[in-house]
PDB file of C-alpha atoms in Angstrom:
ATOM      1  CA  UNK A   1     115.886 -94.561  93.259  1.00 43.00           C
ATOM      2  CA  UNK A   2     119.819 -95.172  93.845  1.00 45.00           C
ATOM      3  CA  UNK A   3     121.891 -92.206  93.584  1.00 47.00           C
ATOM      4  CA  UNK A   4     123.968 -94.212  90.886  1.00 43.00           C
ATOM      5  CA  UNK A   5     120.788 -94.005  88.681  1.00 49.00           C
ATOM      6  CA  UNK A   6     120.829 -90.265  88.604  1.00 47.00           C
ATOM      7  CA  UNK A   7     124.406 -89.747  87.665  1.00 56.00           C
ATOM      8  CA  UNK A   8     124.484 -92.335  84.854  1.00 65.00           C
ATOM      9  CA  UNK A   9     122.872 -90.203  82.207  1.00 77.00           C
ATOM     10  CA  UNK A  10     123.418 -91.257  78.669  1.00 87.00           C
ATOM     11  CA  UNK A  11     122.102 -89.356  75.419  1.00 88.00           C
ATOM     12  CA  UNK A  12     118.609 -89.854  74.633  1.00 90.00           C
ATOM     13  CA  UNK A  13     116.086 -89.128  71.413  1.00 92.00           C
ATOM     14  CA  UNK A  14     116.442 -85.653  71.779  1.00 94.00           C
ATOM     15  CA  UNK A  15     120.360 -85.531  71.991  1.00 93.00           C
ATOM     16  CA  UNK A  16     120.352 -87.750  68.721  1.00 94.00           C
ATOM     17  CA  UNK A  17     117.937 -85.496  67.130  1.00 93.00           C
ATOM     18  CA  UNK A  18     119.928 -82.272  67.906  1.00 95.00           C
ATOM     19  CA  UNK A  19     122.902 -83.891  66.708  1.00 95.00           C
ATOM     20  CA  UNK A  20     121.316 -84.436  63.495  1.00 95.00           C
ATOM     21  CA  UNK A  21     120.444 -80.747  63.319  1.00 95.00           C
ATOM     22  CA  UNK A  22     123.735 -79.705  63.938  1.00 94.00           C
ATOM     23  CA  UNK A  23     125.079 -81.926  61.369  1.00 95.00           C
ATOM     24  CA  UNK A  24     122.350 -80.982  58.475  1.00 96.00           C
ATOM     25  CA  UNK A  25     121.980 -77.379  59.313  1.00 96.00           C
ATOM     26  CA  UNK A  26     124.421 -75.804  61.680  1.00 95.00           C
ATOM     27  CA  UNK A  27     123.153 -72.478  60.856  1.00 97.00           C
ATOM     28  CA  UNK A  28     120.213 -72.780  63.045  1.00 95.00           C
ATOM     29  CA  UNK A  29     120.064 -72.349  66.795  1.00 95.00           C
ATOM     30  CA  UNK A  30     118.357 -75.820  67.939  1.00 93.00           C
ATOM     31  CA  UNK A  31     119.106 -75.644  71.589  1.00 92.00           C
ATOM     32  CA  UNK A  32     115.484 -74.616  72.390  1.00 95.00           C
ATOM     33  CA  UNK A  33     114.521 -78.170  71.258  1.00 94.00           C
ATOM     34  CA  UNK A  34     116.397 -79.461  73.679  1.00 93.00           C
ATOM     35  CA  UNK A  35     113.640 -78.152  76.529  1.00 95.00           C
ATOM     36  CA  UNK A  36     110.816 -78.086  74.024  1.00 95.00           C
ATOM     37  CA  UNK A  37     111.556 -81.641  72.332  1.00 95.00           C
ATOM     38  CA  UNK A  38     112.024 -83.203  75.862  1.00 95.00           C
ATOM     39  CA  UNK A  39     108.596 -81.580  77.344  1.00 96.00           C
ATOM     40  CA  UNK A  40     106.740 -82.718  74.068  1.00 95.00           C
ATOM     41  CA  UNK A  41     108.417 -86.328  74.357  1.00 95.00           C
ATOM     42  CA  UNK A  42     107.892 -86.805  78.090  1.00 95.00           C
ATOM     43  CA  UNK A  43     104.359 -85.743  77.698  1.00 93.00           C
ATOM     44  CA  UNK A  44     103.499 -88.661  75.293  1.00 94.00           C
ATOM     45  CA  UNK A  45     105.315 -91.030  77.279  1.00 95.00           C
ATOM     46  CA  UNK A  46     104.056 -89.724  80.332  1.00 94.00           C
ATOM     47  CA  UNK A  47     100.154 -90.059  79.126  1.00 90.00           C
ATOM     48  CA  UNK A  48     101.265 -93.566  77.708  1.00 92.00           C
ATOM     49  CA  UNK A  49     102.437 -94.732  81.288  1.00 93.00           C
ATOM     50  CA  UNK A  50      99.234 -93.277  82.809  1.00 91.00           C
ATOM     51  CA  UNK A  51      97.112 -95.086  80.727  1.00 90.00           C
ATOM     52  CA  UNK A  52      98.910 -98.218  81.202  1.00 91.00           C
ATOM     53  CA  UNK A  53      98.720 -97.876  84.857  1.00 91.00           C
ATOM     54  CA  UNK A  54      94.825 -97.578  84.523  1.00 91.00           C
ATOM     55  CA  UNK A  55      94.322-100.605  82.384  1.00 91.00           C
ATOM     56  CA  UNK A  56      92.982-102.555  85.213  1.00 89.00           C
ATOM     57  CA  UNK A  57      90.793 -99.783  86.663  1.00 90.00           C
ATOM     58  CA  UNK A  58      87.992 -99.785  83.853  1.00 88.00           C
ATOM     59  CA  UNK A  59      88.635 -95.899  83.092  1.00 91.00           C
ATOM     60  CA  UNK A  60      90.959 -94.109  80.679  1.00 89.00           C
ATOM     61  CA  UNK A  61      93.022 -91.253  81.526  1.00 88.00           C
ATOM     62  CA  UNK A  62      90.412 -88.818  79.916  1.00 89.00           C
ATOM     63  CA  UNK A  63      87.952 -90.161  82.331  1.00 93.00           C
ATOM     64  CA  UNK A  64      90.265 -89.823  85.325  1.00 93.00           C
ATOM     65  CA  UNK A  65      91.039 -86.319  84.419  1.00 92.00           C
ATOM     66  CA  UNK A  66      86.981 -85.492  84.366  1.00 94.00           C
ATOM     67  CA  UNK A  67      86.539 -87.582  87.634  1.00 96.00           C
ATOM     68  CA  UNK A  68      89.363 -86.257  89.266  1.00 96.00           C
ATOM     69  CA  UNK A  69      88.388 -82.540  88.451  1.00 95.00           C
ATOM     70  CA  UNK A  70      84.883 -83.186  89.983  1.00 97.00           C
ATOM     71  CA  UNK A  71      86.444 -84.846  93.260  1.00 97.00           C
ATOM     72  CA  UNK A  72      88.617 -82.120  93.984  1.00 96.00           C
ATOM     73  CA  UNK A  73      85.955 -79.624  93.395  1.00 95.00           C
ATOM     74  CA  UNK A  74      84.687 -80.656  96.978  1.00 95.00           C
ATOM     75  CA  UNK A  75      81.144 -81.671  97.684  1.00 95.00           C
ATOM     76  CA  UNK A  76      78.669 -81.981  96.007  1.00 94.00           C
ATOM     77  CA  UNK A  77      81.300 -82.569  93.354  1.00 96.00           C
ATOM     78  CA  UNK A  78      79.403 -80.865  90.842  1.00 95.00           C
ATOM     79  CA  UNK A  79      80.655 -78.691  88.112  1.00 93.00           C
ATOM     80  CA  UNK A  80      79.394 -77.374  84.712  1.00 88.00           C
ATOM     81  CA  UNK A  81      80.883 -78.376  81.321  1.00 82.00           C
ATOM     82  CA  UNK A  82      82.265 -74.774  81.195  1.00 83.00           C
ATOM     83  CA  UNK A  83      83.746 -75.243  84.311  1.00 88.00           C
ATOM     84  CA  UNK A  84      85.000 -78.621  83.575  1.00 89.00           C
ATOM     85  CA  UNK A  85      86.848 -77.550  80.345  1.00 85.00           C
ATOM     86  CA  UNK A  86      88.997 -74.865  82.209  1.00 85.00           C
ATOM     87  CA  UNK A  87      90.199 -77.693  84.519  1.00 88.00           C
ATOM     88  CA  UNK A  88      90.969 -80.571  81.942  1.00 88.00           C
ATOM     89  CA  UNK A  89      92.694 -80.481  78.431  1.00 78.00           C
ATOM     90  CA  UNK A  90      89.404 -81.429  76.390  1.00 80.00           C
ATOM     91  CA  UNK A  91      87.768 -80.202  73.422  1.00 80.00           C
ATOM     92  CA  UNK A  92      83.966 -79.387  73.809  1.00 80.00           C
ATOM     93  CA  UNK A  93      83.323 -82.469  71.630  1.00 84.00           C
ATOM     94  CA  UNK A  94      85.777 -84.523  73.402  1.00 86.00           C
ATOM     95  CA  UNK A  95      84.136 -83.503  76.829  1.00 87.00           C
ATOM     96  CA  UNK A  96      80.513 -84.142  75.680  1.00 87.00           C
ATOM     97  CA  UNK A  97      81.572 -87.615  74.814  1.00 91.00           C
ATOM     98  CA  UNK A  98      83.357 -88.019  77.896  1.00 92.00           C
ATOM     99  CA  UNK A  99      80.397 -87.043  79.724  1.00 93.00           C
ATOM    100  CA  UNK A 100      78.009 -89.068  77.879  1.00 93.00           C
ATOM    101  CA  UNK A 101      79.968 -92.214  78.658  1.00 94.00           C
ATOM    102  CA  UNK A 102      80.605 -91.725  82.438  1.00 96.00           C
ATOM    103  CA  UNK A 103      77.033 -91.187  82.709  1.00 96.00           C
ATOM    104  CA  UNK A 104      76.221 -94.282  80.913  1.00 96.00           C
ATOM    105  CA  UNK A 105      78.335 -96.226  83.474  1.00 96.00           C
ATOM    106  CA  UNK A 106      76.708 -94.289  86.197  1.00 97.00           C
ATOM    107  CA  UNK A 107      79.826 -92.494  87.179  1.00 97.00           C
ATOM    108  CA  UNK A 108      78.391 -89.420  87.103  1.00 97.00           C
ATOM    109  CA  UNK A 109      74.951 -87.543  86.698  1.00 96.00           C
ATOM    110  CA  UNK A 110      73.733 -84.431  84.813  1.00 93.00           C
ATOM    111  CA  UNK A 111      71.475 -82.025  86.565  1.00 88.00           C
ATOM    112  CA  UNK A 112      69.882 -78.972  85.653  1.00 84.00           C
ATOM    113  CA  UNK A 113      72.204 -75.530  86.611  1.00 77.00           C
ATOM    114  CA  UNK A 114      69.897 -73.615  89.029  1.00 72.00           C
ATOM    115  CA  UNK A 115      68.790 -70.502  87.031  1.00 65.00           C
ATOM    116  CA  UNK A 116      69.816 -71.645  83.525  1.00 66.00           C
ATOM    117  CA  UNK A 117      67.613 -74.487  82.498  1.00 64.00           C
ATOM    118  CA  UNK A 118      69.985 -75.053  79.358  1.00 70.00           C
ATOM    119  CA  UNK A 119      72.891 -76.120  81.005  1.00 76.00           C
ATOM    120  CA  UNK A 120      73.328 -79.335  82.687  1.00 86.00           C
ATOM    121  CA  UNK A 121      76.002 -79.673  85.518  1.00 92.00           C
ATOM    122  CA  UNK A 122      77.981 -83.024  85.959  1.00 95.00           C
ATOM    123  CA  UNK A 123      78.051 -84.518  89.384  1.00 96.00           C
ATOM    124  CA  UNK A 124      79.873 -87.641  90.841  1.00 97.00           C
ATOM    125  CA  UNK A 125      77.518 -90.448  91.783  1.00 97.00           C
ATOM    126  CA  UNK A 126      78.368 -92.379  94.798  1.00 97.00           C
ATOM    127  CA  UNK A 127      79.818 -95.290  92.332  1.00 97.00           C
ATOM    128  CA  UNK A 128      82.021 -92.576  90.662  1.00 97.00           C
ATOM    129  CA  UNK A 129      83.029 -90.893  94.051  1.00 97.00           C
ATOM    130  CA  UNK A 130      84.192 -94.564  95.472  1.00 97.00           C
ATOM    131  CA  UNK A 131      86.045 -95.393  91.907  1.00 97.00           C
ATOM    132  CA  UNK A 132      87.934 -92.079  91.591  1.00 97.00           C
ATOM    133  CA  UNK A 133      88.684 -92.564  95.206  1.00 97.00           C
ATOM    134  CA  UNK A 134      90.389 -95.718  94.642  1.00 95.00           C
ATOM    135  CA  UNK A 135      91.874 -95.063  91.210  1.00 96.00           C
ATOM    136  CA  UNK A 136      93.341 -91.595  91.946  1.00 96.00           C
ATOM    137  CA  UNK A 137      95.389 -93.514  94.617  1.00 95.00           C
ATOM    138  CA  UNK A 138      96.910 -95.606  92.056  1.00 94.00           C
ATOM    139  CA  UNK A 139      97.380 -92.644  89.610  1.00 94.00           C
ATOM    140  CA  UNK A 140      99.314 -90.787  92.433  1.00 95.00           C
ATOM    141  CA  UNK A 141     101.597 -93.539  93.236  1.00 95.00           C
ATOM    142  CA  UNK A 142     102.219 -94.205  89.529  1.00 94.00           C
ATOM    143  CA  UNK A 143     103.439 -90.395  89.435  1.00 95.00           C
ATOM    144  CA  UNK A 144     105.620 -90.614  92.205  1.00 96.00           C
ATOM    145  CA  UNK A 145     107.396 -93.777  90.779  1.00 95.00           C
ATOM    146  CA  UNK A 146     108.168 -91.549  87.851  1.00 95.00           C
ATOM    147  CA  UNK A 147     109.538 -88.929  89.400  1.00 96.00           C
ATOM    148  CA  UNK A 148     111.534 -90.857  92.326  1.00 96.00           C
ATOM    149  CA  UNK A 149     114.742 -90.691  90.039  1.00 95.00           C
ATOM    150  CA  UNK A 150     114.686 -86.892  90.860  1.00 96.00           C
ATOM    151  CA  UNK A 151     115.579 -85.571  94.594  1.00 97.00           C
ATOM    152  CA  UNK A 152     113.092 -83.808  96.485  1.00 96.00           C
ATOM    153  CA  UNK A 153     114.911 -80.499  95.761  1.00 97.00           C
ATOM    154  CA  UNK A 154     115.408 -81.523  92.047  1.00 97.00           C
ATOM    155  CA  UNK A 155     111.526 -81.965  91.936  1.00 97.00           C
ATOM    156  CA  UNK A 156     110.915 -78.819  93.405  1.00 97.00           C
ATOM    157  CA  UNK A 157     113.188 -76.857  90.879  1.00 97.00           C
ATOM    158  CA  UNK A 158     111.714 -78.482  87.862  1.00 97.00           C
ATOM    159  CA  UNK A 159     108.239 -78.050  89.066  1.00 97.00           C
ATOM    160  CA  UNK A 160     108.944 -74.140  89.677  1.00 97.00           C
ATOM    161  CA  UNK A 161     111.043 -74.168  86.002  1.00 97.00           C
ATOM    162  CA  UNK A 162     107.881 -75.671  84.435  1.00 96.00           C
ATOM    163  CA  UNK A 163     105.499 -73.483  86.085  1.00 96.00           C
ATOM    164  CA  UNK A 164     107.608 -70.352  84.712  1.00 96.00           C
ATOM    165  CA  UNK A 165     107.691 -71.820  81.282  1.00 96.00           C
ATOM    166  CA  UNK A 166     103.927 -72.440  81.467  1.00 93.00           C
ATOM    167  CA  UNK A 167     102.981 -69.239  82.438  1.00 95.00           C
ATOM    168  CA  UNK A 168     104.640 -67.546  79.726  1.00 95.00           C
ATOM    169  CA  UNK A 169     102.812 -69.102  77.291  1.00 92.00           C
ATOM    170  CA  UNK A 170      99.309 -68.049  76.017  1.00 89.00           C
ATOM    171  CA  UNK A 171      96.351 -70.164  77.508  1.00 74.00           C
TER     172      UNK A 171
END
């Protein structure tokens, strides 16, 4: 994006909320909310934007997350539900519902795990592999557009700072 756009920064929702707190409770240090509030707000906005960019693809952001996790695991594109849960932000119940939905659409299959007949691993089908390869390119382009307002060095620094913050929190 143009340099002019990067320099024209006006107050946002979080600035207004912080001003309200400074007025109502000047005894509180609300400065951390300038970061935490923005991260929470951005998370909601980014997830909404990701779902919007996927609207014409026939899958939701949650479906994409699971399919992409299987795809980036490498051939044979198969993971146990436990391994999947460690890589996506879904509860056990939500994971089961998502896997059921993807299996009904023939995007994944579920196969017995060698040595454990009680566990079924999820694997991409040929149809699922083709779909995720198409859709992930759309998603990556949408993410690129979101951050194009930042310079390369700003993106690198922001990623570093967010990683540092994330690693300081419990899993």
